[in-house]
XYZ file of C-alpha atoms in Angstrom:
590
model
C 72.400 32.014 7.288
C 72.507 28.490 5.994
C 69.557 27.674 8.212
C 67.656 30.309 7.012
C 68.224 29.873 3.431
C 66.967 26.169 3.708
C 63.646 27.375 5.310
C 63.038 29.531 2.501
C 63.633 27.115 0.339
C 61.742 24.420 1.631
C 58.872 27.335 2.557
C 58.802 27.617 -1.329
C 58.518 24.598 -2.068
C 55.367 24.156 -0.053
C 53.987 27.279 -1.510
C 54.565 26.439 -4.952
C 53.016 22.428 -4.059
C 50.185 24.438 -2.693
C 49.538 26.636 -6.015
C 49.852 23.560 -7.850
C 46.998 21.104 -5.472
C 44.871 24.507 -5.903
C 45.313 24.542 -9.953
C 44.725 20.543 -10.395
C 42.072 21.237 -7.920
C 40.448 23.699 -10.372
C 40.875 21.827 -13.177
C 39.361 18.847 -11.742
C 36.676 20.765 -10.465
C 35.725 22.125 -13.334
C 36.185 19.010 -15.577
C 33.526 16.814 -13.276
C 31.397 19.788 -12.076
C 31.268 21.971 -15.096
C 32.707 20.032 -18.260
C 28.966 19.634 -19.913
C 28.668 23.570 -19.693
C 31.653 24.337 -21.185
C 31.490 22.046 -23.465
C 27.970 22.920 -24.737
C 30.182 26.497 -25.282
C 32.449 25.396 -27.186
C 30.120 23.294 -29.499
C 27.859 26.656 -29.420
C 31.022 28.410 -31.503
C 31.095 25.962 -33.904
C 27.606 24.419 -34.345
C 24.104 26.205 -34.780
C 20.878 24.954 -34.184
C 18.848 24.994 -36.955
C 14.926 24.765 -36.739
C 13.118 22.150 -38.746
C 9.921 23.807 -39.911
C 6.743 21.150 -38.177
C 3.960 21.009 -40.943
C 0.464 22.349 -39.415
C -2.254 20.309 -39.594
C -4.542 20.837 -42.546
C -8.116 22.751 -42.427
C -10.647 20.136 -44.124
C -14.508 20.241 -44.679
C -16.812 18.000 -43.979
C -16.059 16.200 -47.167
C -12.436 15.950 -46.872
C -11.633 18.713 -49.278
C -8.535 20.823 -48.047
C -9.263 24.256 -46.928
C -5.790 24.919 -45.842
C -2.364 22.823 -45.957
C 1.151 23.844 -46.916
C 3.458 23.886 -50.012
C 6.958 23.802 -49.692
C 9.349 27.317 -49.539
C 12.933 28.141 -48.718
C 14.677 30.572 -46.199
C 17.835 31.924 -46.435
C 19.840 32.193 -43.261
C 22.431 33.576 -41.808
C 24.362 31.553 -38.991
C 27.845 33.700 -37.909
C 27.734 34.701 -34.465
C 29.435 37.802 -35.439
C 27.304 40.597 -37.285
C 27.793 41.278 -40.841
C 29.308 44.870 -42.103
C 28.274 46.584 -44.844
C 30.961 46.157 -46.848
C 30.960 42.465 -46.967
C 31.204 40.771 -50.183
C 28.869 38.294 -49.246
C 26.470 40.767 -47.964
C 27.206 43.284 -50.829
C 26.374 40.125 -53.876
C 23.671 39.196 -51.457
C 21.774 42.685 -51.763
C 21.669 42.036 -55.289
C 20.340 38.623 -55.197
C 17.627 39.474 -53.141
C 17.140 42.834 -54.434
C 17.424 44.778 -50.936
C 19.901 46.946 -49.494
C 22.877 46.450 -47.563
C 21.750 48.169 -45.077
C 18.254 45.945 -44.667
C 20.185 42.485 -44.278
C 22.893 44.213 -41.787
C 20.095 45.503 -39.957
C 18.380 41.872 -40.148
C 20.918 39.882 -39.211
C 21.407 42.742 -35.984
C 17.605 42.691 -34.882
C 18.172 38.393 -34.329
C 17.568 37.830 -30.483
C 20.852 36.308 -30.131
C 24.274 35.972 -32.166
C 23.951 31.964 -31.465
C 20.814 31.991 -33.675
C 20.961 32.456 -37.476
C 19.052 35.486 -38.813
C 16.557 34.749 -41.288
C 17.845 37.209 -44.448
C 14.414 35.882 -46.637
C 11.222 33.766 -46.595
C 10.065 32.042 -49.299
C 12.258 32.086 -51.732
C 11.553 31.305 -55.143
C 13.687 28.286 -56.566
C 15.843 30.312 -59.064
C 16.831 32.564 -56.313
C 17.815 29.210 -54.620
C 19.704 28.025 -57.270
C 21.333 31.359 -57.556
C 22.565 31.598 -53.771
C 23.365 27.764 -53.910
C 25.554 28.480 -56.842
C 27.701 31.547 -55.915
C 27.565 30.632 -51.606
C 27.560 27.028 -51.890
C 30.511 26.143 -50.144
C 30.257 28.958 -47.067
C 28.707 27.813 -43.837
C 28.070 31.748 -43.820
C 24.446 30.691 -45.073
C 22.465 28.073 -45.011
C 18.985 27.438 -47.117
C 16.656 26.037 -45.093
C 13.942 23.781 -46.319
C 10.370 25.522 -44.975
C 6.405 25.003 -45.548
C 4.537 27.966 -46.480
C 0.495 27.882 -45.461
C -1.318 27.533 -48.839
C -5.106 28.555 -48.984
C -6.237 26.449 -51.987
C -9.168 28.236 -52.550
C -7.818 31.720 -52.121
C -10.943 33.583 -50.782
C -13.460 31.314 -50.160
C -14.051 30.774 -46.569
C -11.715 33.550 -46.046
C -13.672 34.697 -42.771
C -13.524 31.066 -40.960
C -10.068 29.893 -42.167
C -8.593 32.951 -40.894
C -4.569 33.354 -41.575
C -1.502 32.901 -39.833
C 1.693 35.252 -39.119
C 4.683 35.774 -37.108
C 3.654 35.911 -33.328
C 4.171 38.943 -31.230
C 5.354 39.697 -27.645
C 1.611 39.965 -26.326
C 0.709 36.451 -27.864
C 4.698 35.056 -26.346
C 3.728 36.149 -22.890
C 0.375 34.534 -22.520
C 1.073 31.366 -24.226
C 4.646 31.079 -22.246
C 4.341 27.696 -21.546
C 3.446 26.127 -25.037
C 7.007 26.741 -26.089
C 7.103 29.305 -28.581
C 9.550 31.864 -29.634
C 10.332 34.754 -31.714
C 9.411 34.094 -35.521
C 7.185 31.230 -34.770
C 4.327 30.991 -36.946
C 0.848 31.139 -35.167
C -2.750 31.470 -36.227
C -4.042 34.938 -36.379
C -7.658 35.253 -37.216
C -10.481 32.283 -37.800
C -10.283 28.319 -36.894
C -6.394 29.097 -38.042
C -6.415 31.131 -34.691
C -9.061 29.421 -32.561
C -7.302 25.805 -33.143
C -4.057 27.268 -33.205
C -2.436 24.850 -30.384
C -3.706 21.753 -32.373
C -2.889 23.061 -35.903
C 1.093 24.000 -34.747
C 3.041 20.837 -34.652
C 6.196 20.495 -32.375
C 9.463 21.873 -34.399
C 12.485 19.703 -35.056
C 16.559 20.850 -34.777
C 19.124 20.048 -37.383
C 22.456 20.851 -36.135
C 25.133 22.530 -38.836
C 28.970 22.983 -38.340
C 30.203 26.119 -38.708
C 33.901 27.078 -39.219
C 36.182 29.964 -38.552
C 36.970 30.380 -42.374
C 33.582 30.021 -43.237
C 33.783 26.847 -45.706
C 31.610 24.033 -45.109
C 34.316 21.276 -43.932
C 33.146 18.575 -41.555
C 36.084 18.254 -39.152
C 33.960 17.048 -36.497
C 30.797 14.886 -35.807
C 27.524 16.844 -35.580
C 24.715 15.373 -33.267
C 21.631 13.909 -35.195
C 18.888 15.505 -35.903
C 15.356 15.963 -33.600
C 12.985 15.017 -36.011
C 9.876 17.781 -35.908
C 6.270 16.177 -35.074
C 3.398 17.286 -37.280
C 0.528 19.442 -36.227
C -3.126 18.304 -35.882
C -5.984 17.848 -39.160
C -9.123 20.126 -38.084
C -12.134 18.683 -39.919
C -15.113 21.446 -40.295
C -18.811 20.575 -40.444
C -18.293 23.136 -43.375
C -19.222 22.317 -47.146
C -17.046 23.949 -49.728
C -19.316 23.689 -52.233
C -21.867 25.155 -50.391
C -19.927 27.674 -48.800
C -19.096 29.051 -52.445
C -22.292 28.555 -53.614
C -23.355 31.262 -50.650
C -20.504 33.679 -51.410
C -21.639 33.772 -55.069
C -24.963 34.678 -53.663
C -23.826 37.284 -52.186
C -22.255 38.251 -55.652
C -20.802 42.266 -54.835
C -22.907 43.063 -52.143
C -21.751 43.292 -48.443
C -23.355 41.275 -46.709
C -23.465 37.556 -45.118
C -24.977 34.080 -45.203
C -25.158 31.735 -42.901
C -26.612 27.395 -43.313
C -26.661 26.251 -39.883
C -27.972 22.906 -38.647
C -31.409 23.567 -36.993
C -30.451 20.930 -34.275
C -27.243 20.345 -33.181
C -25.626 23.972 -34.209
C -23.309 22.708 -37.239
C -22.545 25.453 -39.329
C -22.330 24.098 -43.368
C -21.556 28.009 -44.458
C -20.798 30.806 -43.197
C -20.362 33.225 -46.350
C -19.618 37.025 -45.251
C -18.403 39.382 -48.412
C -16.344 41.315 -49.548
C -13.687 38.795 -49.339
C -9.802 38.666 -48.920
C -7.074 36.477 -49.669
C -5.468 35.032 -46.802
C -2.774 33.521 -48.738
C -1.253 37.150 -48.761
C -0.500 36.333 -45.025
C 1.546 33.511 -45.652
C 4.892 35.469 -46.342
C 5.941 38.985 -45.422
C 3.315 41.454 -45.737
C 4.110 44.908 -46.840
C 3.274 47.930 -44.770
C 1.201 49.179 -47.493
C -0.321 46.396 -47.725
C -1.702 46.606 -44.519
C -2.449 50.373 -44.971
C -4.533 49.227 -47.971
C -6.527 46.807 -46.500
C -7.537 49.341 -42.775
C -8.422 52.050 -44.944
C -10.407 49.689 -47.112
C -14.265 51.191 -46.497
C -15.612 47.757 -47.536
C -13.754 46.253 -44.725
C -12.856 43.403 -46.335
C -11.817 41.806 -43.206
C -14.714 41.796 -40.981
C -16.053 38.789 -40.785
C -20.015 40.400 -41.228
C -21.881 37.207 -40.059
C -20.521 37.438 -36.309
C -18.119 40.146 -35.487
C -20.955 42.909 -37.200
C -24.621 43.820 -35.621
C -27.231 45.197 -36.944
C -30.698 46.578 -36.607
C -33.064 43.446 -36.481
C -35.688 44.812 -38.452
C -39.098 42.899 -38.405
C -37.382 39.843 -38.336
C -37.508 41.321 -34.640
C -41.008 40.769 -34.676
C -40.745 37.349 -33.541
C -39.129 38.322 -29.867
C -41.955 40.454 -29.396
C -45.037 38.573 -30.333
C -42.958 36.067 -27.901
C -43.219 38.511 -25.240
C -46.993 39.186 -25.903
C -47.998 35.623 -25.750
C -45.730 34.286 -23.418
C -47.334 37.701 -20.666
C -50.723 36.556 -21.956
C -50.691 40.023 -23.389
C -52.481 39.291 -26.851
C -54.731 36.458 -27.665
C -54.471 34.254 -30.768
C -57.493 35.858 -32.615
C -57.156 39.005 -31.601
C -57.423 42.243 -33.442
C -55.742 45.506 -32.014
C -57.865 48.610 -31.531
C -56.574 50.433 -34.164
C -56.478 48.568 -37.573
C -53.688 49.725 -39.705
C -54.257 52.537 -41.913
C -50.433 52.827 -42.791
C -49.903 54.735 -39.825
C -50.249 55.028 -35.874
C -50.569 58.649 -33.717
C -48.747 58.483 -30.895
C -48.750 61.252 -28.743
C -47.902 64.399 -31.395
C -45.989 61.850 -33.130
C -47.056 59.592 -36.584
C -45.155 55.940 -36.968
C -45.842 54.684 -40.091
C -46.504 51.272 -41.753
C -44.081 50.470 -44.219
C -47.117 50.072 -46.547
C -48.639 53.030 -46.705
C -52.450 51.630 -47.813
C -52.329 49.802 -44.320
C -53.009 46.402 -43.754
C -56.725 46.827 -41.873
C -57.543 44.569 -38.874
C -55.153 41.668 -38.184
C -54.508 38.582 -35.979
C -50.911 38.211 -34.212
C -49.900 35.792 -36.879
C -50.817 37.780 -39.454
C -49.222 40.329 -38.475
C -45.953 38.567 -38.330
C -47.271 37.510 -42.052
C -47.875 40.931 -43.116
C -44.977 42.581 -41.210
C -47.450 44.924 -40.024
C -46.004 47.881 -37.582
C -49.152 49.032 -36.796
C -49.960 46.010 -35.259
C -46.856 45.641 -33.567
C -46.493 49.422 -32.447
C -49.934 48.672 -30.106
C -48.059 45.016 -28.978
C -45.226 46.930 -28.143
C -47.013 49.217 -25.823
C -48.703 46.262 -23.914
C -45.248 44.574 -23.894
C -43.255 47.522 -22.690
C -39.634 47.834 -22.246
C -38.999 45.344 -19.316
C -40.693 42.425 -20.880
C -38.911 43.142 -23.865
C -35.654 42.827 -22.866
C -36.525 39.908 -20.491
C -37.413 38.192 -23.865
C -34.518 39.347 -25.650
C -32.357 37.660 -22.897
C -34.366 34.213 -23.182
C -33.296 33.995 -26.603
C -29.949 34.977 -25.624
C -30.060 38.344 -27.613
C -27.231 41.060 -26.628
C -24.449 38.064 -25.661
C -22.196 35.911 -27.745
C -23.100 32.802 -28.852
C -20.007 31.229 -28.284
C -19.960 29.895 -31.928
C -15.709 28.842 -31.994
C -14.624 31.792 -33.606
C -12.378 35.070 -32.611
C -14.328 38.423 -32.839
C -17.889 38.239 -31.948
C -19.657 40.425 -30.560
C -22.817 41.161 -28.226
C -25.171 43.266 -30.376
C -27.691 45.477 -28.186
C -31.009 44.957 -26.560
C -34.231 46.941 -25.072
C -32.852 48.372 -21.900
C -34.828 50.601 -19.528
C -31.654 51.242 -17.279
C -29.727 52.251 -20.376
C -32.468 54.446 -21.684
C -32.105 56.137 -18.264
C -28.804 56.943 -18.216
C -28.941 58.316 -21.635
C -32.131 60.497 -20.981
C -32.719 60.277 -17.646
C -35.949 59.472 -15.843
C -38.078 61.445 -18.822
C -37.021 58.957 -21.589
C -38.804 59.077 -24.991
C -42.165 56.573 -24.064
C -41.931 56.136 -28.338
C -38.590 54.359 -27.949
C -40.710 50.925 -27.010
C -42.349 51.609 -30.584
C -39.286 51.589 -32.098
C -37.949 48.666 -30.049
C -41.099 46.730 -31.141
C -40.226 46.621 -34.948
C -36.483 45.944 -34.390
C -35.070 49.676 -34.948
C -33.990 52.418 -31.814
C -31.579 50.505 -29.425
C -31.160 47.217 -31.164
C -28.574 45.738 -32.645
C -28.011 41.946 -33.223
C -25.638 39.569 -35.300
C -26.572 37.270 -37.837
C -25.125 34.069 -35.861
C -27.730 35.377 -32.831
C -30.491 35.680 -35.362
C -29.601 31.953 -36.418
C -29.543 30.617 -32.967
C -32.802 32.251 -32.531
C -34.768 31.043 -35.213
C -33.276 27.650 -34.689
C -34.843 27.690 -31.407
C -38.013 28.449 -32.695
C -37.433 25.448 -35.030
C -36.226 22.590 -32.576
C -38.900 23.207 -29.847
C -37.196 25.988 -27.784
C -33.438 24.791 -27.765
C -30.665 27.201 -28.369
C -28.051 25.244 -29.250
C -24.379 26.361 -29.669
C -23.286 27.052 -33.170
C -20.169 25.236 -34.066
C -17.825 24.809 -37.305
C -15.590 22.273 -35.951
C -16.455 18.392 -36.459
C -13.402 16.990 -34.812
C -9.810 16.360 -34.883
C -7.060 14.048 -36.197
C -3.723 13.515 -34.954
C -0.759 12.816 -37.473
C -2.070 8.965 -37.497
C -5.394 10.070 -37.874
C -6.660 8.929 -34.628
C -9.198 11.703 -33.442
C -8.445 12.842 -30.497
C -11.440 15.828 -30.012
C -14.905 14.711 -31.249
C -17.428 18.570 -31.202
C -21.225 17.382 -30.302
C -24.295 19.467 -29.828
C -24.182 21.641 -26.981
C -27.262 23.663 -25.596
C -27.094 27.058 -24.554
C -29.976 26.964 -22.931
C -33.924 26.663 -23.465
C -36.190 29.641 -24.024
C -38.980 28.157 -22.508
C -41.240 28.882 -24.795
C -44.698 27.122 -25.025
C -45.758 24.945 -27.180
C -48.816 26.858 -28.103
C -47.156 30.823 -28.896
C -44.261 28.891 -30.797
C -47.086 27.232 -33.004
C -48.381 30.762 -33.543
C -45.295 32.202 -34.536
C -44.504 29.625 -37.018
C -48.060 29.602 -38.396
C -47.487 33.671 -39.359
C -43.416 32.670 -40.688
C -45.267 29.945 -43.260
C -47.410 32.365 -44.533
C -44.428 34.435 -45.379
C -43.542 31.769 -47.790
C -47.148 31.215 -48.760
C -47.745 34.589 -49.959
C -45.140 34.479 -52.275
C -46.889 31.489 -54.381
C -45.409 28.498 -53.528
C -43.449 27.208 -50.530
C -42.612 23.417 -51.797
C -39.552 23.153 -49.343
C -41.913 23.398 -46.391
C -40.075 26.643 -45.130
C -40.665 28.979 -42.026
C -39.501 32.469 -42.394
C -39.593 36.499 -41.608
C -38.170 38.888 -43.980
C -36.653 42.426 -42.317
C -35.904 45.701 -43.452
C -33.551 47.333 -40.667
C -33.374 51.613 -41.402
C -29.730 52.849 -41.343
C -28.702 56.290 -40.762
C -25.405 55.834 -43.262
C -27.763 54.657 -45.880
C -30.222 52.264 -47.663
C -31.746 50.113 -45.779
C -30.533 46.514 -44.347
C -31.884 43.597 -45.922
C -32.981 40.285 -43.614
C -34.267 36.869 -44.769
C -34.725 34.479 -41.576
C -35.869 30.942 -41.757
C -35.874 27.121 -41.061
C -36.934 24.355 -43.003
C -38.689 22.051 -42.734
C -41.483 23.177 -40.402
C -42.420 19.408 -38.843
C -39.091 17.523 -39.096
C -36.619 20.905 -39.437
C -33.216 20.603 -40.800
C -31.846 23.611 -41.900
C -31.691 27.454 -41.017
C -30.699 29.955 -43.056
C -30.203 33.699 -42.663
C -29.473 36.046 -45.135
C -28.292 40.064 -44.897
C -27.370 42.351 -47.402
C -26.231 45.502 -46.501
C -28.108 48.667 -48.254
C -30.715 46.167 -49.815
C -34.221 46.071 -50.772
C -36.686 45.156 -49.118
C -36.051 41.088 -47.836
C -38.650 39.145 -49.247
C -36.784 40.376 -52.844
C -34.534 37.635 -50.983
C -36.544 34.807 -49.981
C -35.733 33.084 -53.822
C -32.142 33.230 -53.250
C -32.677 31.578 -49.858
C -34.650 28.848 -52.103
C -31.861 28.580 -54.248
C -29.584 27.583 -51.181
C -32.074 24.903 -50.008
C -32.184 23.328 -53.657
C -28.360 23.380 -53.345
C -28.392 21.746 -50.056
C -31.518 19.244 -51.154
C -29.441 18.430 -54.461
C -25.994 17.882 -52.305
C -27.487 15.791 -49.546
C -26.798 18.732 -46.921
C -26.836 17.814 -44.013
C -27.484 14.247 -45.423
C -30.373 12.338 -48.296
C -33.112 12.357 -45.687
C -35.029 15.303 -46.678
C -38.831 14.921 -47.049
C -40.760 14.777 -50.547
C -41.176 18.125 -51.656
C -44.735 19.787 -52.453
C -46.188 19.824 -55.467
């Protein structure tokens, strides 16, 4: 019995040496293998990560004149990991403060992706409401306000349409854009260069770390790491003018329409006016639901950007493709007349087209009839053209497609198609449509950036460059790291000899109406809508022999375009006055 007794003993012994190699064994184990982790656990119960705000880049002009920086704001945070009840003092004096309900800021600080994250209770707090939570919460680590930058649009409307405006980023943009490190409730460009330079413009966020106790009361018992200083976003310089670009909006007056400058060379866009307008600076903070409800069921549309993300019937100013297509098929000759003059009207079939003057213009030339505007003349080009050749011309000047100008929301517009006339109508398609086509109305539909690149083709000797609003790029030491240059689309091959026609009949647009001292080229338009009054178009370059600008006007529901052509004169004045794009501009005529 003793013998046994002494095993036992000595058998628990061993057992209880065992369990205590296994515990030292665990504790060991997870001191060298897995201290860090739990240690980052603990701190995570007791510190919180705190974001400091990285200040985007500014939005300049060509000039230097800010378009877009920031002012400085204040959020209000919340940084327990446990939720907040309803009948919490702090919550309940809060409510009052901010002049929401309980319920809102409970439901706030609940909708935060994690409890280790504060919950942002409100953005952009004005300073007495700081004062006022600094003075009744200041000693609770319950809250913390955090220093922020608000985007601040200067200008308020002007250059609404290329600035664009910024907001909170949503689970679409998150999952494409993954690996650029964003998260929930970071700030990203929406709309405009705010959206198209967005990864330049957003800086790299800092962290400030803050202690947080169990009794809530802002005691430092412990050291706190230092804080990750946040690096600054990007300066986006635009070959825009601000003066001119408000100068073009204030052409545009109450209209809806749009204006476009663009550089008849290289593609640099110095305005880019498209009314009515909005202010983006609404954007900055929270935006109301009705807000939002307001501006969709605007009918004025006061966000669509008219001058690339609208088309529109061409018009006459459509007149130009086609008298390309006749010359360029060898279809009309230089001096010749068609064998019907105009009367003010054209029998076709059982059908009557009509001149838009009805006395008729009598027997024409091809550049006089671009000139004149004449649709008789152009009805009887049309039907030489025909369909095919139409559209092959609309394609050379890249009609139908983007232009690629760096902006979100273009669109293609519409061209001469036989295969889509056959789908609509089948193999017994109206034979009128081409008469239609010929004068810009029936299935055409273009943008006012395509119109631009097309005339500046006609201006430069055939090249359609790429329109472009950014001149390049600064880093926070203002080293420029992205330099924009003149890119070409492609060429319309065009001859020397039909694009010397075409510009002889755009002078004597200008000529007709008295004087033409700037040297200009240009068509006027009048595009039929079924909603309406007509469209209004001004197209045109200037100079002819050395050209350096093109501008191109559209009202919606105008008059007739050359009512237009003086405010187009205006513009040049403004640019000849400003030294836009630069002083080099020839003597004008006397």
């Amino acid at each position: 019995m003793i013998l046994i007794s002494k095993r036992r003993v000595t058998s628990l012994k061993i057992f209880i040496l065992i369990v205590f190699l296994i515990i030292i064994g665990r504790l060991i184990h997870l001191q060298i293998y897995h201290g860090k982790e739990y240690t980052l656990m603990a701190e995570s119960n007791r510190i919180r990560k705190v974001k400091i705000q990285a200040s985007r880049g500014k939005i300049l002009d060509r000039e230097g004149e800010v378009l877009a920086d920031e002012k400085p704001s204040y959020n209000l945070l919340y940084m327990l990991s446990q939720n907040a009840l309803i009948d919490d003092p702090i919550i309940r004096e809060l409510a009052n403060i901010l002049n929401i309900s309980e319920e809102e800021i409970v439901k706030r600080i609940k909708e935060r992706p994690s409890p280790f994250l504060p919950a942002t209770l409100a953005s952009d707090l004005p300073f007495n409401k700081v004062a006022e939570i600094s003075e009744r919460f200041g000693d609770t680590s319950a809250l913390y306000i955090q220093p922020s930058l608000v985007r601040h649009y200067p200008n308020d409307e002007v250059a609404c349409h290329i600035l664009g405006y910024i907001g909170e980023v949503d689970k679409e943009t998150l999952k494409k854009r993954r690996n650029e490190g964003l998260g929930l409730g970071d700030i990203v460009g929406k709309a405009g260069v705010e959206y198209t330079y967005d990864s330049y413009l957003r800086g790299k966020d800092g962290i400030r770390f803050i202690p947080i106790t169990p009794t809530e009361k802002k005691v430092k018992l412990y050291e706190t790491p230092p804080p990750i200083e946040p690096i600054p976003g990007c300066d986006i310089h635009l070959t825009i003018d601000l003066g001119l670009q408000r100068f073009c909006e204030e052409t545009i007056g109450d209209r809806r329409g749009a204006i476009i400058v663009m550089d008849a060379n290289d593609g640099s866009i110095y305005s880019l006016a498209s009314k009515p307008t909005f202010n983006p600076n609404i954007f900055s903070g929270y935006v109301p639901a009705d807000l939002w409800i307001t501006l969709a069921n605007d009918e004025s549309h006061p966000l669509l950007n008219r001058a690339i993300s609208a088309s529109y019937p061409p018009g006459s100013t459509f007149k130009l493709v086609t008298a390309s297509a006749a010359l360029e098929n060898g279809l009309v000759e230089p001096d010749e007349h068609m064998e019907v003059p105009c009367y003010g009207y054209f029998k076709f079939g059982n059908r009557i087209f009509h001149c838009w003057n009805p006395a008729g213009h009598g027997a024409l030339t091809i550049s006089e009839a671009i000139t004149y505007s004449c649709n008789v003349f152009f009805f009887q080009v049309g039907l030489r053209v025909g369909i095919e050749r139409l559209e092959e011309m609309s394609k050379r000047y890249h009609l139908g497609e983007k232009t690629g100008i760096d902006l979100p929301g273009e669109v293609d517009g519409l061209i001469p198609s036989i295969e889509r006339l056959k789908r609509k109508f089948g193999d017994n398609y109206p034979k009128g449509e081409i008469l239609n086509n010929s004068i810009g109305q029936g299935h055409v539909m273009v943008t006012p950036i395509q119109m631009a690149v097309l005339v500046s083709s006609l201006a430069n000797g055939g090249k359609l460059v790429k329109p472009h609003l950014i001149d390049y790029i600064t880093d926070p030491e203002g080293k420029i790291v992205y330099m924009a240059g003149r890119e070409i689309i492609s060429e319309t091959g065009i001859s020397e000899e039909t694009r010397k026609i075409i510009l002889d009949g755009m002078e004597g647009v200008l000529k007709r109406t008295g004087e033409n001292r700037h040297y200009m080229c240009g068509k006027t338009g009048s595009a039929e809508n079924p909603h309406g009054k007509t469209h209004s178009w001004f197209v045109s370059f200037c100079p002819r022999d050395n050209p350096r600008l093109v501008v191109v006007l559209l009202f919606e529901h105008g008059i007739h375009g050359e009512f237009y052509i003086h405010n187009v004169k205006q513009i040049i004045d403004y640019c000849r006055q400003n030294g836009i794009p630069d002083d080099h501009w020839p003597l004008e005529k006397e």
